[in-house]
Coordinates of N, CA and C and ligand atoms in Angstrom, one line a residue:
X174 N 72.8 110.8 65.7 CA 72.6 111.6 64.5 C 72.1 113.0 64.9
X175 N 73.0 114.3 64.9 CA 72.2 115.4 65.1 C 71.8 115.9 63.9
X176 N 70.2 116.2 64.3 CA 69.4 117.0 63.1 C 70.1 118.1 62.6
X177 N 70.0 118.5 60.7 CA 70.1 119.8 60.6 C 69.5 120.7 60.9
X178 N 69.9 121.8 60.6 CA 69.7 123.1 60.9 C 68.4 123.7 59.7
X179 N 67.5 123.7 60.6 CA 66.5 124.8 59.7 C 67.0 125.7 58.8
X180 N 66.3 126.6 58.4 CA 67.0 127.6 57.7 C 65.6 129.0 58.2
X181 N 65.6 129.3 59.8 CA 64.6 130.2 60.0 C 64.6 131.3 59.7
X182 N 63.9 132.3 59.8 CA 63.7 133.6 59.2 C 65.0 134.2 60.5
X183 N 65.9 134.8 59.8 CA 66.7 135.6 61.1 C 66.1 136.3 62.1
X184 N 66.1 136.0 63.4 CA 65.5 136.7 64.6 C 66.2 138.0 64.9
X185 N 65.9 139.1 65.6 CA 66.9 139.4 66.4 C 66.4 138.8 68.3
X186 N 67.8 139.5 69.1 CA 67.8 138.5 69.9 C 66.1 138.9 71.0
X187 N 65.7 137.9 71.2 CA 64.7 137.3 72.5 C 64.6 136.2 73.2
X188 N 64.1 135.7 74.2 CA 64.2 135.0 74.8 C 64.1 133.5 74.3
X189 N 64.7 132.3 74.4 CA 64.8 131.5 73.7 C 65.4 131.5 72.3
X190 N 65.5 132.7 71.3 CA 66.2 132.8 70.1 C 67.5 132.2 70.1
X191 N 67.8 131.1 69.4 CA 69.3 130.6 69.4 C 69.8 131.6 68.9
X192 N 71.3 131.7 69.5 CA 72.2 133.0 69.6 C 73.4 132.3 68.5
X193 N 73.9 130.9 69.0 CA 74.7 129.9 67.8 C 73.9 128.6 67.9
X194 N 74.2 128.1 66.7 CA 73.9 127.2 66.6 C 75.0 126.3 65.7
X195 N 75.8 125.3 66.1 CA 77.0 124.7 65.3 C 76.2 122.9 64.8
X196 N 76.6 122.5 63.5 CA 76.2 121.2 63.3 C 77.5 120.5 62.6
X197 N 78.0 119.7 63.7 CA 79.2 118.9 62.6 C 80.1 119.8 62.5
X198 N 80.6 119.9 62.8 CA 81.4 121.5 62.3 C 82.7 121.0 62.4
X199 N 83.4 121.1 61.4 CA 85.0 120.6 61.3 C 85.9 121.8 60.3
X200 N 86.7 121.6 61.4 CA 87.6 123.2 60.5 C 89.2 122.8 59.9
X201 N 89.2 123.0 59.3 CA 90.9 122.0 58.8 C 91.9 123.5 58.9
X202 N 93.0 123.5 58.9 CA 93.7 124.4 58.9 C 94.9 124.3 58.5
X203 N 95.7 124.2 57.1 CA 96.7 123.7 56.9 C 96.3 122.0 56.7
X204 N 97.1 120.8 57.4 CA 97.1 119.8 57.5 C 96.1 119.1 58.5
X205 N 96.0 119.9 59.6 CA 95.2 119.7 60.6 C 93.9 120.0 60.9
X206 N 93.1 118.7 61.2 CA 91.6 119.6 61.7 C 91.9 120.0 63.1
X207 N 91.3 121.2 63.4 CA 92.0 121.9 64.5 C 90.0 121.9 65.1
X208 N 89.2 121.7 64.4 CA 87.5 121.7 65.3 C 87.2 120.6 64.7
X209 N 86.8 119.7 65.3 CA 86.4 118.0 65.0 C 85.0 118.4 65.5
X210 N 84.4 117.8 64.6 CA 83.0 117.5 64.6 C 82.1 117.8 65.7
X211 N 82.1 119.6 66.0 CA 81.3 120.1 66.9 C 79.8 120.5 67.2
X212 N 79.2 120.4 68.0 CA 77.7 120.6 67.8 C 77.5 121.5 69.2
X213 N 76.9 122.5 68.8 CA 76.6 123.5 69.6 C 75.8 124.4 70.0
X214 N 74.7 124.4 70.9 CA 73.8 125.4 70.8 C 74.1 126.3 72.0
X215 N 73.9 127.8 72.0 CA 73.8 128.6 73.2 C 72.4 129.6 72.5
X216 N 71.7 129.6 73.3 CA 70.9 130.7 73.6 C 70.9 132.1 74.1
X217 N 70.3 132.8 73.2 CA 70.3 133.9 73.6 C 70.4 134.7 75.4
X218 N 71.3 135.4 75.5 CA 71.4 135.6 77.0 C 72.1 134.8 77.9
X219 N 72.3 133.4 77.0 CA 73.3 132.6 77.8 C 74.5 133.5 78.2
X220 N 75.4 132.7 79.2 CA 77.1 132.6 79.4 C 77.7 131.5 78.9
X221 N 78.7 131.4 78.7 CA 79.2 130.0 78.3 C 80.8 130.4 78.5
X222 N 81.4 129.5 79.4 CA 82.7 129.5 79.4 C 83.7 127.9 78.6
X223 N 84.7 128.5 77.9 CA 85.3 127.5 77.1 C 86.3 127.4 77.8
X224 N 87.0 126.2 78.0 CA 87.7 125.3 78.8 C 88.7 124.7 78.3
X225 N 90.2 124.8 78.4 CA 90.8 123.2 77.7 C 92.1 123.7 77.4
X226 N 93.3 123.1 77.4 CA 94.9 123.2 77.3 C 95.0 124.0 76.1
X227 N 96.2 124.5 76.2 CA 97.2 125.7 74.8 C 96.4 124.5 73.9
X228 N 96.6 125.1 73.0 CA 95.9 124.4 71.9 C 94.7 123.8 71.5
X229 N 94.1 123.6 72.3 CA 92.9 123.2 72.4 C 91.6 123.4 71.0
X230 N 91.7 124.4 71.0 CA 91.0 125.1 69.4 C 90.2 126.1 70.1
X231 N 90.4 126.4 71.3 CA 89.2 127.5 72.3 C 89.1 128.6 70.9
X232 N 90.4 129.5 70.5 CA 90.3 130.3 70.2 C 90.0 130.8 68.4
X233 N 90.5 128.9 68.0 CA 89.4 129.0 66.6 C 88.0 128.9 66.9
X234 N 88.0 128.2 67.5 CA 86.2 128.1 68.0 C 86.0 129.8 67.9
X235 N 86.0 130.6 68.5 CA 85.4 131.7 68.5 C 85.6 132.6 67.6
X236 N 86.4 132.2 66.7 CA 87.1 133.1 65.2 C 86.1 132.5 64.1
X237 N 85.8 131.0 64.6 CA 84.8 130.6 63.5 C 83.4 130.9 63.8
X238 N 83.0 131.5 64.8 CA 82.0 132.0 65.2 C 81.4 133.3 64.6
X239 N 82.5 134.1 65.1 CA 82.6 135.6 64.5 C 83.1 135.4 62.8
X240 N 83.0 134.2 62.0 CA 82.8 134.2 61.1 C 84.2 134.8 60.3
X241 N 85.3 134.7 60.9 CA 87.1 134.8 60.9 C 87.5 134.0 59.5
X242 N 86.8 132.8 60.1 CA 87.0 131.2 59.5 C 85.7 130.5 58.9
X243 N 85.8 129.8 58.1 CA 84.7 129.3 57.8 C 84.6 127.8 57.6
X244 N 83.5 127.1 58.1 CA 83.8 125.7 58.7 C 84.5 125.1 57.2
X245 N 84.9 124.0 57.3 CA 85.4 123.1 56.0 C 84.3 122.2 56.2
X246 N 83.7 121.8 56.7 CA 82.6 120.9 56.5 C 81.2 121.4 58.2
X247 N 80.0 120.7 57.7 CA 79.2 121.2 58.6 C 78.5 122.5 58.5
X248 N 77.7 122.8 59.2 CA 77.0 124.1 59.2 C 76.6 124.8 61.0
X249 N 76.8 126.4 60.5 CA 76.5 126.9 61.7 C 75.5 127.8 61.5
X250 N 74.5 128.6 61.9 CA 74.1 129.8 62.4 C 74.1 130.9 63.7
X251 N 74.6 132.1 63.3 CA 74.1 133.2 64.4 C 73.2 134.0 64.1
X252 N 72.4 134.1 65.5 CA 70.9 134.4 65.3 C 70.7 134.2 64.2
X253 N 70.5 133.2 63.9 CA 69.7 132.5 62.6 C 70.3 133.1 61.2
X254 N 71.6 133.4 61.0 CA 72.1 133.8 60.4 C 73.2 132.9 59.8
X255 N 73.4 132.2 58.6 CA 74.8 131.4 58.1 C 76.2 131.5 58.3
X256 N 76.4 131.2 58.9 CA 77.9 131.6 58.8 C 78.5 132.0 57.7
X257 N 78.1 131.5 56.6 CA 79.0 132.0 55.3 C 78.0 133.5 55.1
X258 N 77.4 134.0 55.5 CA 77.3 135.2 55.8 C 77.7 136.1 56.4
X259 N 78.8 136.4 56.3 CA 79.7 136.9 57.2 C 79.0 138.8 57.3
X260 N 78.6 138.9 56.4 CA 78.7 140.4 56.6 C 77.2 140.7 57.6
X261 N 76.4 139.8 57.7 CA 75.3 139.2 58.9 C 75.6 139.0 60.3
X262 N 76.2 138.4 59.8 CA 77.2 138.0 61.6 C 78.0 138.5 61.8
X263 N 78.7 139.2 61.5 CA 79.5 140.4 61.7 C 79.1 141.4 62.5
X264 N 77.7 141.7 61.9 CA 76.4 142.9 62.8 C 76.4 142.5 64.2
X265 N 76.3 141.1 63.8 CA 75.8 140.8 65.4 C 76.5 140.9 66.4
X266 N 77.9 140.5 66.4 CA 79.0 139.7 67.1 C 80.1 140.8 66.9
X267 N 81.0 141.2 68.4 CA 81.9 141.4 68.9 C 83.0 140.2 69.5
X268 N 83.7 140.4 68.6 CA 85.3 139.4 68.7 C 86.2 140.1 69.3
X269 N 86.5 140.1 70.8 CA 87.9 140.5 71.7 C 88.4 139.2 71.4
X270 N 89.4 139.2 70.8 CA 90.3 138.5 70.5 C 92.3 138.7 70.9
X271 N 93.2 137.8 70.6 CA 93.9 137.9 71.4 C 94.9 139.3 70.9
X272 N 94.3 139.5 69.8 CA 94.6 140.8 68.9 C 93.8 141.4 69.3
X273 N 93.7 142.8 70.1 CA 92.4 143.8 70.7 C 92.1 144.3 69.5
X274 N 92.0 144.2 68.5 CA 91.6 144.9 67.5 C 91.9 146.9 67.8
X275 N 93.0 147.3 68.5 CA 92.7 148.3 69.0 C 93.4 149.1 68.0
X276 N 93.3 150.9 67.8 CA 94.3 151.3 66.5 C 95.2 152.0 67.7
X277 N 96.9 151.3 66.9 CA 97.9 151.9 67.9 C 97.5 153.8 68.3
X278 N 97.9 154.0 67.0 CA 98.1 155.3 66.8 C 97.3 156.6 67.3
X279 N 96.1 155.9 67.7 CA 95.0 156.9 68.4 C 95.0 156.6 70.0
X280 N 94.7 157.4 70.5 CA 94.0 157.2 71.5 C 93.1 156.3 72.5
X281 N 93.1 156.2 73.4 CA 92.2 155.5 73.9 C 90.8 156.1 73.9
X282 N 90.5 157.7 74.2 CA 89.5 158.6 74.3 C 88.7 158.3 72.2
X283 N 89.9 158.5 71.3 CA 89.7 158.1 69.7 C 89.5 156.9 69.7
X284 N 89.8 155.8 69.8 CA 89.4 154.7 69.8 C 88.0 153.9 70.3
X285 N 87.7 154.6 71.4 CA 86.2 154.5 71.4 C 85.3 155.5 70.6
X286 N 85.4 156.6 70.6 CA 84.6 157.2 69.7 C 84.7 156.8 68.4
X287 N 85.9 156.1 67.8 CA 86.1 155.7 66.6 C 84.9 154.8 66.3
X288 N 85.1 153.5 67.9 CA 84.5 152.2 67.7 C 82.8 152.9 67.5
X289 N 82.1 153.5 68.7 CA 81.3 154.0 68.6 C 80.5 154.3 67.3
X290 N 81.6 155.2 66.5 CA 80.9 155.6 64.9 C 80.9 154.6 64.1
X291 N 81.6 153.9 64.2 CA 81.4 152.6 63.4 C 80.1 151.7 63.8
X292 N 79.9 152.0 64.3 CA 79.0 151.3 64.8 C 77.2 151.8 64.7
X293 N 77.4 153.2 64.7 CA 76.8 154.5 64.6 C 75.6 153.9 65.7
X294 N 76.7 155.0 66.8 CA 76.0 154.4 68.0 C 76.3 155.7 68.9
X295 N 75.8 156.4 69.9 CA 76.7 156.6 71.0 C 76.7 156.1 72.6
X296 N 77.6 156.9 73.3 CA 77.8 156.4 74.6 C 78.4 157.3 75.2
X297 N 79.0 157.2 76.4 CA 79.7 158.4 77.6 C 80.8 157.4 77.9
X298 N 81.6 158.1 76.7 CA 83.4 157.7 76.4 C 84.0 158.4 78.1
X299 N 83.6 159.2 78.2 CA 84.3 159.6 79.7 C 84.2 158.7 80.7
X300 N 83.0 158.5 80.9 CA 82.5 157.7 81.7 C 83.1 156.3 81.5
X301 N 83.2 155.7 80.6 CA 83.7 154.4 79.9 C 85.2 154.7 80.8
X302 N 85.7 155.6 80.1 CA 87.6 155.3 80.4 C 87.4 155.3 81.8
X303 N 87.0 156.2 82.4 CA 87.3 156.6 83.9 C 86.8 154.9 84.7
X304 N 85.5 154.1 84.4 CA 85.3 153.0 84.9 C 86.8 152.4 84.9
X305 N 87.4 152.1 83.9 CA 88.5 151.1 84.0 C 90.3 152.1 84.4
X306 N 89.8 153.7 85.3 CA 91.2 153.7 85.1 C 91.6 154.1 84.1
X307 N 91.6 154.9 83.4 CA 92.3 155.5 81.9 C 92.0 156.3 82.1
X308 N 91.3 157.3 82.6 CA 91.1 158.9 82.2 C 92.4 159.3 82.4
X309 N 93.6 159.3 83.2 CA 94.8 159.7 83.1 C 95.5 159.6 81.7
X310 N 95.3 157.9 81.2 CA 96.4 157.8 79.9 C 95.0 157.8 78.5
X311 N 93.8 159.2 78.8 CA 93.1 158.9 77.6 C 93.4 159.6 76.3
X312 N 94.2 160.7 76.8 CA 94.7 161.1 75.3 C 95.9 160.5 75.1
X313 N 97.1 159.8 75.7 CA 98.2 159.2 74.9 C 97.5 158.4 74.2
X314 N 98.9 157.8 73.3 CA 98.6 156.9 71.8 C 98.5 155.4 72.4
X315 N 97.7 154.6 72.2 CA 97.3 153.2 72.8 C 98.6 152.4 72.6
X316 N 99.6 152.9 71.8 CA 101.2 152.0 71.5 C 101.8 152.0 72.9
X317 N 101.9 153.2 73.5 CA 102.3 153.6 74.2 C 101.5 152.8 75.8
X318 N 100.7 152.3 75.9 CA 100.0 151.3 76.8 C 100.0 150.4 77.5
X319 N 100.6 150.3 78.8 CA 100.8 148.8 79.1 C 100.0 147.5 78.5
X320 N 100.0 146.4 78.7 CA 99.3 145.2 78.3 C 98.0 145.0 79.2
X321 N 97.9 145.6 80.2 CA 96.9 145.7 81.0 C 96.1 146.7 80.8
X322 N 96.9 147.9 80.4 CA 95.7 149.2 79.8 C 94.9 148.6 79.0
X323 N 95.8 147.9 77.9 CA 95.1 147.8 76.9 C 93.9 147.4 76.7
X324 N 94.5 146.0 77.8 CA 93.4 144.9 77.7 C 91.9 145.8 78.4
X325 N 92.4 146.6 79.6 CA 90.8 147.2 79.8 C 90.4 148.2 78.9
X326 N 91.1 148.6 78.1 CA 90.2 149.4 76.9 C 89.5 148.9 75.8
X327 N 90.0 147.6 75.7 CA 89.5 146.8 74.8 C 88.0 146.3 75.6
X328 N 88.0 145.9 77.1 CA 87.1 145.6 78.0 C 86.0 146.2 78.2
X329 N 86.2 147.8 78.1 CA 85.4 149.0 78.6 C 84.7 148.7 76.5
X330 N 85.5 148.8 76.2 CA 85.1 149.4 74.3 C 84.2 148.1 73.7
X331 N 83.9 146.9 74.8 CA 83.3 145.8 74.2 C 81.7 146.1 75.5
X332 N 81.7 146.9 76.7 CA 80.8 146.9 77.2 C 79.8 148.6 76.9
X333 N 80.6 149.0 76.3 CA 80.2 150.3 75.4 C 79.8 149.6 74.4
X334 N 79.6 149.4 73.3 CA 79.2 148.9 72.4 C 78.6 147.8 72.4
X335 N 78.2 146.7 73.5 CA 76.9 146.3 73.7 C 76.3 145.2 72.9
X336 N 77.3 144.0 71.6 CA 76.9 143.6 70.8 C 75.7 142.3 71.2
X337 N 75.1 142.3 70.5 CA 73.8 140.8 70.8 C 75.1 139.6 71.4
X338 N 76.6 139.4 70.4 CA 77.4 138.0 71.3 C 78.6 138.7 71.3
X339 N 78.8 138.5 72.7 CA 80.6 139.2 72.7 C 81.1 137.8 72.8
X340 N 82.1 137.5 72.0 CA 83.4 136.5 72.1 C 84.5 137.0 72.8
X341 N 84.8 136.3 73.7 CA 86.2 137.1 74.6 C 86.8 136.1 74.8
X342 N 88.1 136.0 74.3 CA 89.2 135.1 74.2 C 90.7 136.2 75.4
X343 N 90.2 135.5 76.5 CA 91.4 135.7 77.8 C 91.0 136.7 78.1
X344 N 90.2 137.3 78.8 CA 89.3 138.3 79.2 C 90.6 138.6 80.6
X345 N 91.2 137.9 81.1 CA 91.8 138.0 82.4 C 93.3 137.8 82.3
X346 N 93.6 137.7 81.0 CA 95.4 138.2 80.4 C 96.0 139.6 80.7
X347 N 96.6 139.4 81.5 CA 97.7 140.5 81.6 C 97.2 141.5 82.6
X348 N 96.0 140.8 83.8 CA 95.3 142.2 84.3 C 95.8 141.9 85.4
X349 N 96.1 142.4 86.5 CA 95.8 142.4 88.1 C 95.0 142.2 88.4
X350 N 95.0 142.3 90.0 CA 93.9 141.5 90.6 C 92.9 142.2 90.3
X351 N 92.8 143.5 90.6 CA 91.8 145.2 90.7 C 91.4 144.4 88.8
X352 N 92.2 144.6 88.2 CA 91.8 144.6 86.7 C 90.8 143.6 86.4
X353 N 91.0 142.2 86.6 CA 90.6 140.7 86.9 C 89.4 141.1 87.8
X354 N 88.9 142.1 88.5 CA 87.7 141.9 89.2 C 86.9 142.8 88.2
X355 N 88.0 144.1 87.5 CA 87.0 145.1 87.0 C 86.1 144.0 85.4
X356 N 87.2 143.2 85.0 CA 86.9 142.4 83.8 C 85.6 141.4 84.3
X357 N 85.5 141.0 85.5 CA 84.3 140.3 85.7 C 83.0 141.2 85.6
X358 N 83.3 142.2 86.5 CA 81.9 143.1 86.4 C 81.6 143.8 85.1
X359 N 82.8 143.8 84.2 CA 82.7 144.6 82.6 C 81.5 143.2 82.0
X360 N 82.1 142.3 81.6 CA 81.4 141.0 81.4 C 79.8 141.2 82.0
X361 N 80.0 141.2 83.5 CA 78.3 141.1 83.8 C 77.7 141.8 83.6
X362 N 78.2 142.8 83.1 CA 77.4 144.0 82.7 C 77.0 143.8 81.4
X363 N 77.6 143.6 80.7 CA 77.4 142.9 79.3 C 76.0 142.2 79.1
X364 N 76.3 141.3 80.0 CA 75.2 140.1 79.8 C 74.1 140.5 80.3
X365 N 74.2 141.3 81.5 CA 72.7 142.2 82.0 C 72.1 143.3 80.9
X366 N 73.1 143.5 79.9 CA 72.4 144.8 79.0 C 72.4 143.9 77.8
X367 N 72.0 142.3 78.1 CA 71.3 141.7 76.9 C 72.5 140.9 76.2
X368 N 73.7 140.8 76.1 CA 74.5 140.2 75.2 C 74.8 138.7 75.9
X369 N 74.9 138.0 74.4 CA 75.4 137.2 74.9 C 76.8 136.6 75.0
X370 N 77.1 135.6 75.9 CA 78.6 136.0 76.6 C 79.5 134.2 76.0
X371 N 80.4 134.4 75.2 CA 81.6 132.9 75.3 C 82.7 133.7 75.3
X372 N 83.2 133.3 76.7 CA 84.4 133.5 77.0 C 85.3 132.2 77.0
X373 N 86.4 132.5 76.7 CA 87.7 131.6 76.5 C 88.7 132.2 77.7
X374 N 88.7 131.3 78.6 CA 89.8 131.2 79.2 C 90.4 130.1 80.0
X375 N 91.8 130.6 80.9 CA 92.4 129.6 81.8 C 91.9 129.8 83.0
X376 N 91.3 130.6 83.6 CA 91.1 130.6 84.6 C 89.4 130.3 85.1
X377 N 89.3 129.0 85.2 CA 87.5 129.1 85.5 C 87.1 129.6 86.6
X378 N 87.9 129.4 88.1 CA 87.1 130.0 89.4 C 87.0 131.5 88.4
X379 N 87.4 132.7 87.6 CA 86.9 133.7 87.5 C 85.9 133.6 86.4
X380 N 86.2 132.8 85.4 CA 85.2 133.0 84.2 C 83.7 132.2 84.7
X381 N 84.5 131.2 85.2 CA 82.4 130.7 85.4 C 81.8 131.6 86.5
X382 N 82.4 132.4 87.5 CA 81.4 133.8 87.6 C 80.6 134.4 87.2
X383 N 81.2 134.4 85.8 CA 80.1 135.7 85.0 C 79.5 134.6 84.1
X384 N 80.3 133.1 83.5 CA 79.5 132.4 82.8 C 79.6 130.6 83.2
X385 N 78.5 130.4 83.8 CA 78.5 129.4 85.0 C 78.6 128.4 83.8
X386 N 78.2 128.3 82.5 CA 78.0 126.9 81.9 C 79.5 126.7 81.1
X387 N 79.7 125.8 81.6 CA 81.4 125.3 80.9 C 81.4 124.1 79.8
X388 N 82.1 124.4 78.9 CA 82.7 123.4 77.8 C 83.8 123.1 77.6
X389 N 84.3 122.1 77.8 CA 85.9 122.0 77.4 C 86.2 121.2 76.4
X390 N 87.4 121.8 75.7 CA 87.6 121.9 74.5 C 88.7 120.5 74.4
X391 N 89.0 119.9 73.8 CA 90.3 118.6 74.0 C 90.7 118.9 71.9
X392 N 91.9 118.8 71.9 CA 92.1 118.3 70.3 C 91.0 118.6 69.7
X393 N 90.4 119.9 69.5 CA 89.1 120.4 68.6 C 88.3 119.9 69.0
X394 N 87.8 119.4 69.7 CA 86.5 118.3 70.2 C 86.1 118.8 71.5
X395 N 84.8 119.0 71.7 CA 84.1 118.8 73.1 C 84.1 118.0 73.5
X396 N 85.1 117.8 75.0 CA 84.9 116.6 75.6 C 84.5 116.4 76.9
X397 N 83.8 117.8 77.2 CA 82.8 117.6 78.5 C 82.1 119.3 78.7
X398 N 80.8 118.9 78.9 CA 79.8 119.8 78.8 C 79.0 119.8 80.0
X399 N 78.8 120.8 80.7 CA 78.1 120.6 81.9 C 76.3 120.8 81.6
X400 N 75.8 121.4 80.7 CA 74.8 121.5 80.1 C 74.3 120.8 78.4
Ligands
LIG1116 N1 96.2 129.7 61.1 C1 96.5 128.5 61.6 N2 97.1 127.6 60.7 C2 97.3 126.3 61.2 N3 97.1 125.9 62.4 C3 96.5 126.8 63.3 C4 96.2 128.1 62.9 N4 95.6 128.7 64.0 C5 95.6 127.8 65.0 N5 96.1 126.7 64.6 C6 96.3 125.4 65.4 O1 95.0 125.2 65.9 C7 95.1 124.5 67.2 C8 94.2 125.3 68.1 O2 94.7 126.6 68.3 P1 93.9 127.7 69.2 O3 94.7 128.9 69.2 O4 92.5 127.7 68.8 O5 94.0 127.0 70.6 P2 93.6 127.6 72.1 O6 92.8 126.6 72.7 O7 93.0 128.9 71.9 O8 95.0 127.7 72.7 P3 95.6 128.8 73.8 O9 95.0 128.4 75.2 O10 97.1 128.5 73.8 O11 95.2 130.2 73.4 C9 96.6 124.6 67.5 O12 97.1 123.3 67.3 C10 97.2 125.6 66.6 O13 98.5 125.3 66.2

């Protein structure tokens, strides 16, 4: 029997503050439940790497996180926040998803400053592109992008902006090797400037690097946890 969930005053993040908290959590989608009865805690500052075959639900799991989806049964919180609060959790949480959320039409140089004001934040956009290699392609239009640019602009634009939980679904799609090592140190850098980190991917020798504690995913279900 896991206990419910309190209902605490929302934290922001500190040491020990649960970052999620999942209870029971079943997500149906169409005909299928695609997250069977999950229970989950990660703490603030944790890593957590998600584990498990095409299908698996890695990447609802983290859509229902970021509050995409919303459980069909069960209850979750971030930082102590409801899930059916979406506009709460939303604040908190950065979703790289397998959609970069990126706008074709602008820029890469625009697109961070974009994300930035949205955010109403700043940072050193120069500095950002030049890390991953783009100061050459930062004023073309992001359509125009390989799948590898992309992916490190979306990379660079999630460690610029700094959120309390970054969700990163395939952090290491479409990159080269150089790209694949710069996405490790983008990530650790992340987690060193406080965020907390669940990445989804295929590849663990690189993801449990940056996030040593693994969960794998089977048919919606957690069916092995190292923690
Ligand atoms: N909008 C949807 N409607 C119905 N079923 C869906 C929907 N989105 C995902 N699914 C199903 O949910 C299951 C889990 O999909 P999900 O994309 O979460 O898996 P994954 O572990 O991320 O896979 P991959 O490694 O291929 O990215 C799959 O069976 C998929 O068909």
């Amino acid at each position: 029997m896991v206990a419910a969930l309190n209902a605490p005053a929302p934290t922001e993040q500190r040491d020990g503050t649960p970052a999620v908290q999942l209870r029971q959590v079943w997500l149906r989608l169409g005909r299928d439940a695609v997250l069977r009865d999950l229970n989950l805690d990660v703490t603030a500052g944790e890593a957590v790497t998600l584990l498990g075959r095409n299908g698996a639900g890695k990447s609802t799991l983290l859509r229902l996180i970021a509050s995409a989806v919303s459980p069909t049964r069960g209850e979750g919180r971030i930082f102590g926040y409801d899930l059916r609060d979406r506009q709460s959790v939303r604040d908190h949480v950065h979703l790289l998803g397998h959609d970069l959320g990126l706008y074709p039409d602008l820029t890469p140089r625009e697109n961070l400053h974009f994300a930035l004001r949205m955010h109403t934040q700043t940072g050193d956009v120069d500095a950002a592109l030049a890390r991953v290699d783009l100061t050459r392609a930062a004023d073309r239009r992001v359509r125009f992008l390989s799948a590898g640019m992309k992916k490190r602009l979306a990379l660079t634009r999630l460690t610029l902006l700094s959120r309390p939980l970054a969700l990163v679904d395939e952090p290491f799609a479409n990159l080269d090797a150089q790209g694949r090592e710069l996405a490790i140190e983008l990530l650790t850098e992340a987690r060193a400037a406080g965020s907390t980190l669940i990445v989804a991917a295929h590849e663990p020798e690189l993801s449990l690097r940056v996030a040593a504690r693994a969960l794998t995913l089977d048919g919606g279900r957690i069916v092995e946890a190292d923690a």
